[in-house]
Amino acid sequence: MRSEISGFNVYIHTPVLKKYILQQVVRPRDSLVLDATTGEGGHSEAFLQAGLDVVGIDRDPVILKKAAERLGKFKDHFTYFNTNFNNLKEKLQNKYRFDIILFDLGISLFHYQESGRGFTFQKDEILDMRLDASGTSASEIINTWPQENLEKILKEYGEEKFSKRIAAAIAGRRDKKPFTSTRDLRELIAALVPRGKTDPATRTFQALRIAVNRELDAITPGLNFALSALESGGRLCVISWHSLEDRMVKQFFSAAAGKRKKINKYRAVPGSASLYKAWPLIIPDEDEIRENRRARSAKLRILEKIKLQT
Ligand SMILES: C[S@@+](CC[C@H](N)C(=O)[O-])C[C@H]1O[C@@H](n2cnc3c(N)ncnc32)[C@H](O)[C@@H]1O
């Protein structure tokens, strides 16, 4: 995995599809970007270097501070807010109109490798997984949620075939010895689930992270705000990392733009005066995947607000 080194900080997350976005999405007329998931600021930095101004959002104050240090050299061209993107209507109100809005969903490599909050089973850490201080930690979920709720999140958010077995084993063990660490949980799963291509704990950890941060609940409010804050002719870009996210984005875009390819391609969102066009799905090319293996899971969908002739 390539790292970017700047000053005393090492930025470990490689921004995916950066070249495509700079070459195909950004136009000379564009001036303001909303980066709704700033993370370590990789995409934001690319936009700033291209001469655009950026408003950066992240719900994790730790990673946003890292981005703010990295992007401080751009001075007033980078403004940032620590908030959940489901809250942008209240936070930004009608203050800005954006030419480009980017959501790069999920979590950053920083969270797996540096946060110490238990996002990965590859290290022994506390089972927390919260992106911000709000909400229920992963250990609270594991140690207190009813067995059927555990089974449900494992099945829905992890698409885990062995959800019933894992939930039963967690419920059977936690009263005697509550789960506190990632290693503890991983060992339990390893004893229950046959090894496949991926580590047997992968799906459980994904499910827990999504449940802890209520990640899927934020997507529709975030995208609705984006449509309202997009300039006429502006472009909404959403990068998703797994099928649950992508399904939601695809459905949202279809509802906005309609599915038909030729005539009537553009359809108004009910209650909105705007028309939208969905671009064909974009995925990283082989070169990018060779450089950054993680990029193989990324899917970029773009929705363009049509500029109406007046
Ligand atoms: C894949 S990373 C973004 C990486 C970034 N594009 C870069 O180049 O460094 C996703 C980021 O979104 C943040 N995030 C996830 N859900 C969020 C939400 N609902 N509101 C705001 N930020 C969120 C995470 O904390 C994480 O930093």
Tab-separated table of N, CA and C in Angstrom, residues 179-233:
chain	number	residue	atom	x	y	z
A	179	PHE	N	-17.178	-10.061	26.224
A	179	PHE	CA	-16.169	-9.829	25.179
A	179	PHE	C	-15.616	-8.413	25.333
A	180	THR	N	-14.305	-8.297	25.323
A	180	THR	CA	-13.710	-6.963	25.441
A	180	THR	C	-12.740	-6.656	24.300
A	181	SER	N	-12.197	-7.711	23.675
A	181	SER	CA	-11.150	-7.428	22.681
A	181	SER	C	-11.454	-8.069	21.340
A	182	THR	N	-10.815	-7.513	20.315
A	182	THR	CA	-10.992	-8.029	18.957
A	182	THR	C	-10.492	-9.482	18.863
A	183	ARG	N	-9.414	-9.770	19.587
A	183	ARG	CA	-8.853	-11.126	19.500
A	183	ARG	C	-9.848	-12.159	20.048
A	184	ASP	N	-10.448	-11.779	21.169
A	184	ASP	CA	-11.428	-12.631	21.820
A	184	ASP	C	-12.548	-13.017	20.848
A	185	LEU	N	-13.082	-12.006	20.158
A	185	LEU	CA	-14.193	-12.244	19.233
A	185	LEU	C	-13.716	-13.053	18.025
A	186	ARG	N	-12.553	-12.705	17.539
A	186	ARG	CA	-12.029	-13.413	16.366
A	186	ARG	C	-11.838	-14.905	16.673
A	187	GLU	N	-11.313	-15.195	17.877
A	187	GLU	CA	-11.051	-16.595	18.218
A	187	GLU	C	-12.348	-17.399	18.296
A	188	LEU	N	-13.372	-16.756	18.839
A	188	LEU	CA	-14.669	-17.449	18.924
A	188	LEU	C	-15.174	-17.800	17.512
A	189	ILE	N	-15.069	-16.800	16.602
A	189	ILE	CA	-15.587	-17.022	15.242
A	189	ILE	C	-14.754	-18.079	14.506
A	190	ALA	N	-13.447	-18.009	14.705
A	190	ALA	CA	-12.561	-18.966	14.012
A	190	ALA	C	-12.897	-20.405	14.394
A	191	ALA	N	-13.383	-20.596	15.624
A	191	ALA	CA	-13.716	-21.959	16.069
A	191	ALA	C	-15.064	-22.414	15.508
A	192	LEU	N	-15.836	-21.489	14.938
A	192	LEU	CA	-17.203	-21.833	14.502
A	192	LEU	C	-17.380	-21.882	12.999
A	193	VAL	N	-16.608	-21.051	12.281
A	193	VAL	CA	-16.854	-20.833	10.859
A	193	VAL	C	-15.685	-21.384	10.039
A	194	PRO	N	-15.986	-22.180	9.004
A	194	PRO	CA	-14.893	-22.724	8.193
A	194	PRO	C	-14.129	-21.612	7.471
A	195	ARG	N	-12.856	-21.795	7.300
A	195	ARG	CA	-12.015	-20.794	6.621
A	195	ARG	C	-12.293	-20.811	5.131
A	196	GLY	N	-12.537	-19.657	4.553
A	196	GLY	CA	-12.709	-19.569	3.095
A	196	GLY	C	-11.598	-18.705	2.546
A	197	LYS	N	-11.924	-17.933	1.496
A	197	LYS	CA	-10.917	-17.049	0.894
A	197	LYS	C	-10.570	-15.925	1.848
A	198	THR	N	-11.593	-15.462	2.586
A	198	THR	CA	-11.344	-14.377	3.547
A	198	THR	C	-11.359	-14.943	4.958
A	199	ASP	N	-10.803	-14.182	5.886
A	199	ASP	CA	-10.802	-14.609	7.283
A	199	ASP	C	-12.257	-14.770	7.745
A	200	PRO	N	-12.566	-15.819	8.514
A	200	PRO	CA	-13.955	-16.037	8.946
A	200	PRO	C	-14.529	-14.861	9.743
A	201	ALA	N	-13.673	-14.006	10.312
A	201	ALA	CA	-14.180	-12.884	11.118
A	201	ALA	C	-14.538	-11.663	10.271
A	202	THR	N	-14.171	-11.660	8.982
A	202	THR	CA	-14.347	-10.469	8.147
A	202	THR	C	-15.787	-9.962	8.160
A	203	ARG	N	-16.730	-10.861	7.929
A	203	ARG	CA	-18.129	-10.437	7.782
A	203	ARG	C	-18.718	-9.963	9.109
A	204	THR	N	-18.320	-10.611	10.205
A	204	THR	CA	-18.822	-10.173	11.521
A	204	THR	C	-18.305	-8.773	11.840
A	205	PHE	N	-17.033	-8.529	11.558
A	205	PHE	CA	-16.467	-7.202	11.861
A	205	PHE	C	-17.117	-6.121	10.993
A	206	GLN	N	-17.381	-6.444	9.724
A	206	GLN	CA	-18.059	-5.460	8.860
A	206	GLN	C	-19.459	-5.158	9.411
A	207	ALA	N	-20.177	-6.207	9.793
A	207	ALA	CA	-21.549	-6.025	10.292
A	207	ALA	C	-21.549	-5.164	11.560
A	208	LEU	N	-20.630	-5.443	12.452
A	208	LEU	CA	-20.586	-4.689	13.714
A	208	LEU	C	-20.300	-3.215	13.465
A	209	ARG	N	-19.360	-2.951	12.596
A	209	ARG	CA	-18.968	-1.566	12.286
A	209	ARG	C	-20.142	-0.790	11.689
A	210	ILE	N	-20.873	-1.445	10.786
A	210	ILE	CA	-22.015	-0.783	10.158
A	210	ILE	C	-23.100	-0.522	11.206
A	211	ALA	N	-23.303	-1.493	12.107
A	211	ALA	CA	-24.335	-1.336	13.143
A	211	ALA	C	-23.937	-0.255	14.148
A	212	VAL	N	-22.695	-0.286	14.596
A	212	VAL	CA	-22.226	0.688	15.591
A	212	VAL	C	-22.433	2.112	15.071
A	213	ASN	N	-22.058	2.347	13.841
A	213	ASN	CA	-22.080	3.714	13.301
A	213	ASN	C	-23.364	4.030	12.529
A	214	ARG	N	-24.280	3.060	12.495
A	214	ARG	CA	-25.552	3.213	11.752
A	214	ARG	C	-25.248	3.813	10.376
A	215	GLU	N	-24.256	3.186	9.736
A	215	GLU	CA	-23.718	3.762	8.492
A	215	GLU	C	-24.766	3.888	7.397
A	216	LEU	N	-25.609	2.849	7.247
A	216	LEU	CA	-26.540	2.876	6.118
A	216	LEU	C	-27.638	3.921	6.328
A	217	ASP	N	-27.967	4.181	7.595
A	217	ASP	CA	-29.033	5.162	7.886
A	217	ASP	C	-28.658	6.577	7.436
A	218	ALA	N	-27.369	6.848	7.353
A	218	ALA	CA	-26.939	8.223	7.024
A	218	ALA	C	-26.960	8.495	5.518
A	219	ILE	N	-26.972	7.428	4.719
A	219	ILE	CA	-26.746	7.622	3.272
A	219	ILE	C	-27.860	8.437	2.608
A	220	THR	N	-29.113	8.037	2.783
A	220	THR	CA	-30.193	8.762	2.084
A	220	THR	C	-30.308	10.221	2.527
A	221	PRO	N	-30.303	10.526	3.841
A	221	PRO	CA	-30.329	11.961	4.211
A	221	PRO	C	-29.143	12.731	3.626
A	222	GLY	N	-27.963	12.104	3.614
A	222	GLY	CA	-26.770	12.770	3.058
A	222	GLY	C	-26.950	13.066	1.576
A	223	LEU	N	-27.463	12.068	0.824
A	223	LEU	CA	-27.628	12.256	-0.620
A	223	LEU	C	-28.751	13.250	-0.930
A	224	ASN	N	-29.791	13.229	-0.115
A	224	ASN	CA	-30.878	14.209	-0.320
A	224	ASN	C	-30.359	15.625	-0.140
A	225	PHE	N	-29.545	15.822	0.902
A	225	PHE	CA	-28.968	17.154	1.089
A	225	PHE	C	-28.127	17.513	-0.134
A	226	ALA	N	-27.347	16.534	-0.605
A	226	ALA	CA	-26.448	16.796	-1.734
A	226	ALA	C	-27.226	17.302	-2.950
A	227	LEU	N	-28.344	16.668	-3.246
A	227	LEU	CA	-29.123	17.112	-4.412
A	227	LEU	C	-29.571	18.558	-4.241
A	228	SER	N	-29.957	18.889	-2.997
A	228	SER	CA	-30.463	20.246	-2.775
A	228	SER	C	-29.341	21.290	-2.834
A	229	ALA	N	-28.112	20.862	-2.566
A	229	ALA	CA	-27.009	21.826	-2.491
A	229	ALA	C	-26.141	21.842	-3.749
A	230	LEU	N	-26.536	21.047	-4.750
A	230	LEU	CA	-25.759	20.957	-5.986
A	230	LEU	C	-26.152	22.087	-6.940
A	231	GLU	N	-25.157	22.728	-7.489
A	231	GLU	CA	-25.398	23.746	-8.524
A	231	GLU	C	-26.066	23.115	-9.728
A	232	SER	N	-26.751	23.900	-10.500
A	232	SER	CA	-27.263	23.419	-11.771
A	232	SER	C	-26.048	23.026	-12.635
A	233	GLY	N	-26.065	21.843	-13.200
A	233	GLY	CA	-24.892	21.354	-13.945
A	233	GLY	C	-23.871	20.650	-13.046
